[in-house]
CSV table of C-alpha atoms in Angstrom, one decimal:
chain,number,residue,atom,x,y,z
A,1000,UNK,CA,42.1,-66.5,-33.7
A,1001,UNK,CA,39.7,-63.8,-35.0
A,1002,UNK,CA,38.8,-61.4,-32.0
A,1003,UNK,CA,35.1,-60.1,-31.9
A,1004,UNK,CA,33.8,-57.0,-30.6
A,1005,UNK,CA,31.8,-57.1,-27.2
A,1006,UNK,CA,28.3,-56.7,-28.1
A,1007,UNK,CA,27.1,-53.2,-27.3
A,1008,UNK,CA,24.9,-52.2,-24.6
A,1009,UNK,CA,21.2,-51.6,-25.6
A,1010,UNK,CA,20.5,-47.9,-25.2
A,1011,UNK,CA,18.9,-46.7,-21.7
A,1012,UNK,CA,15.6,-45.4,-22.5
A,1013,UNK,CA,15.0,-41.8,-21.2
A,1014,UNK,CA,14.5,-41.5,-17.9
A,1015,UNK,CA,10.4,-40.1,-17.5
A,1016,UNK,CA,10.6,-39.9,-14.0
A,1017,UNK,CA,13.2,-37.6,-14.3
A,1018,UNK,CA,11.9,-35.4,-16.9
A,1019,UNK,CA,8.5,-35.2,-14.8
A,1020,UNK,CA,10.5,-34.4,-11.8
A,1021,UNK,CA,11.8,-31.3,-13.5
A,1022,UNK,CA,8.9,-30.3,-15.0
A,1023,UNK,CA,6.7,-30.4,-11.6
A,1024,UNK,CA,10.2,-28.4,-10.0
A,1025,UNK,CA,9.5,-25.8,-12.9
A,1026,UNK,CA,6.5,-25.5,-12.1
A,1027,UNK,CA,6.4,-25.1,-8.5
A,1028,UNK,CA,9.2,-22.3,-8.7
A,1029,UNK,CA,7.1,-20.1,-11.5
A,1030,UNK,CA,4.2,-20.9,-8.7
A,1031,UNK,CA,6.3,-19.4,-5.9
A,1032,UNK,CA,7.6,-16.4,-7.7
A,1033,UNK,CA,4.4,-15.8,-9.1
A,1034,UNK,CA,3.2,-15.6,-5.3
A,1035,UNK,CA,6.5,-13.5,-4.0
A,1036,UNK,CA,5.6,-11.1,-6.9
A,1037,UNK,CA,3.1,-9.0,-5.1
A,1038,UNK,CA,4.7,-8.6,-1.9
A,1039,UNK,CA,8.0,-7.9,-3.2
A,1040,UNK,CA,6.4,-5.5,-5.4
A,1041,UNK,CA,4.9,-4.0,-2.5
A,1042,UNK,CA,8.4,-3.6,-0.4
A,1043,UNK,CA,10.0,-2.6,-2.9
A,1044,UNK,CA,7.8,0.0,-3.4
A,1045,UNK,CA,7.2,1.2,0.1
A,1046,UNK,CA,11.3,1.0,0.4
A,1047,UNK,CA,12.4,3.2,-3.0
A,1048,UNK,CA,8.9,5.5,-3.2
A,1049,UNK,CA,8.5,3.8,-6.8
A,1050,UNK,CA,4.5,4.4,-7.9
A,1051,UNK,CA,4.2,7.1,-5.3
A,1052,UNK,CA,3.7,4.8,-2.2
A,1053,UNK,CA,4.6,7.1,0.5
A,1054,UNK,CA,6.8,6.2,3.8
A,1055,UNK,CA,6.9,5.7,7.4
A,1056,UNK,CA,8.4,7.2,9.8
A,1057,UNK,CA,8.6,6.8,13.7
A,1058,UNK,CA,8.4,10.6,14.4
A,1059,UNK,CA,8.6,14.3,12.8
A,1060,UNK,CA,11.5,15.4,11.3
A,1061,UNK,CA,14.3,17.2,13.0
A,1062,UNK,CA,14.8,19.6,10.5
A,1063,UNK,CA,12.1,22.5,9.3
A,1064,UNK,CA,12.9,24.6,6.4
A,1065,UNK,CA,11.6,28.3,5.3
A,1066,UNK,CA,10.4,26.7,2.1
A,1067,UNK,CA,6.7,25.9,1.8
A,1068,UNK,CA,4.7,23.0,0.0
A,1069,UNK,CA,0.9,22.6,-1.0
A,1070,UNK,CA,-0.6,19.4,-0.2
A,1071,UNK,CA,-3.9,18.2,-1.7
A,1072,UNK,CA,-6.2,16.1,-0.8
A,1073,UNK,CA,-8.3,13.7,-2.4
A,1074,UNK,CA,-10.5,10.6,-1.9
A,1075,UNK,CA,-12.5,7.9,-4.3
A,1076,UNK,CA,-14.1,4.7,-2.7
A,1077,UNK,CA,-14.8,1.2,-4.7
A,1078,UNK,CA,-18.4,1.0,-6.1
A,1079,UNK,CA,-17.8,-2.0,-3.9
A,1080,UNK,CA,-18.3,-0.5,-1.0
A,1081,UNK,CA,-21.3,1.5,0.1
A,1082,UNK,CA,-19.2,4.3,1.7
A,1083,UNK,CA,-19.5,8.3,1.2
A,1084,UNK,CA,-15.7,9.3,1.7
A,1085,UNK,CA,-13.9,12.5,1.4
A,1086,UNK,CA,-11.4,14.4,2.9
A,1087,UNK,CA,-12.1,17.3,5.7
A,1088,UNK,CA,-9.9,19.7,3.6
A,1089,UNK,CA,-9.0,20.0,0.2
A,1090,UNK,CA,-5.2,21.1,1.1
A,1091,UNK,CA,-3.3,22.7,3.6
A,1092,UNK,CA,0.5,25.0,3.3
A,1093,UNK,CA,3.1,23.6,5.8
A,1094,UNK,CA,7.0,24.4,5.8
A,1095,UNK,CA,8.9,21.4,4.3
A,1096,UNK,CA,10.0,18.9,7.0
A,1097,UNK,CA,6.9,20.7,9.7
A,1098,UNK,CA,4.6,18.3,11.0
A,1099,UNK,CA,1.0,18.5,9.7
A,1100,UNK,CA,-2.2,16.7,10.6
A,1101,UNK,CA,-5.3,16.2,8.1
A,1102,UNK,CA,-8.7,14.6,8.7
A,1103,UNK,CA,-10.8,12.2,6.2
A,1104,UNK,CA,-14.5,11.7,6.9
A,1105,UNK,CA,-15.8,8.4,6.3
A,1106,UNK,CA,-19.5,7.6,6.1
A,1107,UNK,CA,-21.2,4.4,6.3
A,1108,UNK,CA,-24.4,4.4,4.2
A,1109,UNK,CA,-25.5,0.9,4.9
A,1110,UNK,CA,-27.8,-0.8,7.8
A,1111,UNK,CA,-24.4,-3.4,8.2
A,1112,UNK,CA,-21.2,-3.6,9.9
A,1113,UNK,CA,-18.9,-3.0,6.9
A,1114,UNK,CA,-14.8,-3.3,7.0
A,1115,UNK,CA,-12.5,-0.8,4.8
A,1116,UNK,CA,-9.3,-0.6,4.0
A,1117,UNK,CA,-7.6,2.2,2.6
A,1118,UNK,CA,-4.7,2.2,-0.8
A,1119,UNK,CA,-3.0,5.3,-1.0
A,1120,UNK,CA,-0.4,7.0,-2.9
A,1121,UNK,CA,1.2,10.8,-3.9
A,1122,UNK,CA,1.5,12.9,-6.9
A,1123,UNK,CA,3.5,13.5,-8.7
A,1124,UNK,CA,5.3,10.0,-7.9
A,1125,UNK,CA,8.7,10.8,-7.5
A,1126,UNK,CA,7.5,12.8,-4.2
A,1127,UNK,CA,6.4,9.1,-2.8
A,1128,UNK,CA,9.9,8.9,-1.4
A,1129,UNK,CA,9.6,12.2,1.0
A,1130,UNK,CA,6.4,12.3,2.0
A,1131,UNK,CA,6.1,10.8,5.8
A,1132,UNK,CA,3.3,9.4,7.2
A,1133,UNK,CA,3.8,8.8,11.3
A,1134,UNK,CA,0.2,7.8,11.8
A,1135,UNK,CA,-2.4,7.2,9.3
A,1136,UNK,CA,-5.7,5.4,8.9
A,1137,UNK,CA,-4.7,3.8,5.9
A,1138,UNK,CA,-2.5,1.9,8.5
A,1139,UNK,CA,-5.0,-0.8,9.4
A,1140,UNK,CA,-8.5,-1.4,8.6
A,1141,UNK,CA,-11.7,0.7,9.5
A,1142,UNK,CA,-14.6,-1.3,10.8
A,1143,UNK,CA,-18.2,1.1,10.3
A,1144,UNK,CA,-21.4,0.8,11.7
A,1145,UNK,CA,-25.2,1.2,10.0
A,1146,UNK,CA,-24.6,4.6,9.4
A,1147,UNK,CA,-21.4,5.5,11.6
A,1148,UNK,CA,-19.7,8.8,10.7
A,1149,UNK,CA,-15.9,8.9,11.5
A,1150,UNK,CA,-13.4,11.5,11.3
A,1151,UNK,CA,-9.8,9.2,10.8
A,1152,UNK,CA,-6.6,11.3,10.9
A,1153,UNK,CA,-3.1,11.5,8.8
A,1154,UNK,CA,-0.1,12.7,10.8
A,1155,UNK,CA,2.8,13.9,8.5
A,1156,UNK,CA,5.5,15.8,6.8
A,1157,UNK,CA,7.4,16.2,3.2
A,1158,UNK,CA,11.4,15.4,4.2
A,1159,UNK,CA,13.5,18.2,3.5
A,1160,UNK,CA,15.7,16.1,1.7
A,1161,UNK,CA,13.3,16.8,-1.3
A,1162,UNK,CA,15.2,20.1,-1.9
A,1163,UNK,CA,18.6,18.1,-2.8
A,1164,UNK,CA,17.1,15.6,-5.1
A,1165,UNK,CA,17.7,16.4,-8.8
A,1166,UNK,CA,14.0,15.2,-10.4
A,1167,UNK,CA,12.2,16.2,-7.1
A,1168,UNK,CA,13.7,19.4,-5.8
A,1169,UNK,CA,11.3,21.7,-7.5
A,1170,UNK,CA,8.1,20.2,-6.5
A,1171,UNK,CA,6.2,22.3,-4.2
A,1172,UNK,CA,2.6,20.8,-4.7
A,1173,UNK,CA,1.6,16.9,-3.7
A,1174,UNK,CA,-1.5,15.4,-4.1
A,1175,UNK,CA,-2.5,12.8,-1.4
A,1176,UNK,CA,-5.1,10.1,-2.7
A,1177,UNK,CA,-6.8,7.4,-0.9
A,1178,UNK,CA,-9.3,4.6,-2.1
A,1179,UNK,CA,-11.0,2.6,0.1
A,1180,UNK,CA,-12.2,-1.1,-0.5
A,1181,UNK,CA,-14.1,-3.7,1.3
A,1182,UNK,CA,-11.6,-5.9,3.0
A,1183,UNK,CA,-11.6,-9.2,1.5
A,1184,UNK,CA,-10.0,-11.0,4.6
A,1185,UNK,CA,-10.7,-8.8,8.1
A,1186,UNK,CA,-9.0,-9.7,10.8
A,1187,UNK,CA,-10.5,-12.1,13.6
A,1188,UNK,CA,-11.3,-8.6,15.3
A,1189,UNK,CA,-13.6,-7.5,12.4
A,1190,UNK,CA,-14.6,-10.5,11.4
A,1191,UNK,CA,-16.1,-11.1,15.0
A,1192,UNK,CA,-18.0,-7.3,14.6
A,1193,UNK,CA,-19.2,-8.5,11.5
A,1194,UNK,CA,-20.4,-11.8,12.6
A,1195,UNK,CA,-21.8,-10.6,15.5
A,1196,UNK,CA,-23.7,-7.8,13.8
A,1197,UNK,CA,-24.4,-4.0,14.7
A,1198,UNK,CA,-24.4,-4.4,18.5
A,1199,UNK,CA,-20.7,-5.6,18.5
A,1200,UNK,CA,-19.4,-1.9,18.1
A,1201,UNK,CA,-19.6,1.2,20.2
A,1202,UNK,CA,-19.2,4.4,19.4
């Protein structure tokens, strides 16, 4: 007796579900990086100095040396936002690691309540990592009124680390730059100034 062979299984047909699954999974993942790209951009910038994005810190620096450093200051504003901005002096010499203070003037030139906030960053770049801000404007947004003028302060020092590091230890002049913009998003406290109009805000 002749023995036949079983008859073979008909082929599964790819799975589509599947395939779509994957696809949607790749997509949502390239969404979600794509979305963790600016902050972690942002951190990792504020973290390594990277750009020139300067630091915080929670107080001055224990340590003054008998080396000095320029500072220079300078200010732009978007042609978004009707603002006359500069800054109250062009530079100041402080020791390296000696706590300074510097003044911006801000001017609103508008009959509105408008909302600022302030990017920043040093030159040359690889001096973002030493230079110290303890209290800055640039921290949190700046709500104007019809024609408000405001004087908004920058507390800070250059670590005297800066004299050890290899690319940065011979730079003895920093530029400080700021750039206001109108804030897309204000916060409910801003937003209620702004809704509420010119009366909302006293000087």
């Amino acid at each position: 007796m002749t023995s036949q062979d079983p008859t073979p299984e008909p082929k599964k047909a790819p799975s589509h579900r599947k395939t779509a699954a994957q696809l949607v999974g790749v997509v949502v993942f390239m969404g979600a990086m794509a979305w963790a790209a600016v902050p972690l951009y942002d951190w990792f910038c504020r973290v390594t100095g990277y750009a020139g994005t300067t630091m915080v810190a929670d107080g001055a620096s224990d340590t003054v040396l008998d080396e000095t450093i320029r500072v220079r200051f300078d200010a732009n504003v978007s042609p978004s936002l009707d603002w006359q901005f500069r800054p109250s002096q062009t530079e100041m010499t402080l020791k390296i690691g000696q706590d300074a203070m510097a003044y911006y003037e801000a001017v609103n030139l508008t009959d509105e309540v408008l909302v600022g906030t302030a990017s920043y960053n040093v030159a040359p770049d690889i001096a973002g990592y030493y230079f110290n801000k303890i209290e800055c404007f640039c921290f949190t947004e700046q709500v104007l009124q019809p024609g408000e003028r405001v004087l908004m302060p920058v507390q800070y020092f250059v670590d005297p680390d800066i004299v050890n590091d290899r690319d940065a230890g011979n730079v003895r002049m920093i530029t400080l730059s700021y750039t206001f913009h109108p804030t897309a998003r204000p916060s409910a406290t801003a937003q209620a100034a702004l809704d509420a109009g010119p009366q909302a805000l006293v000087n």
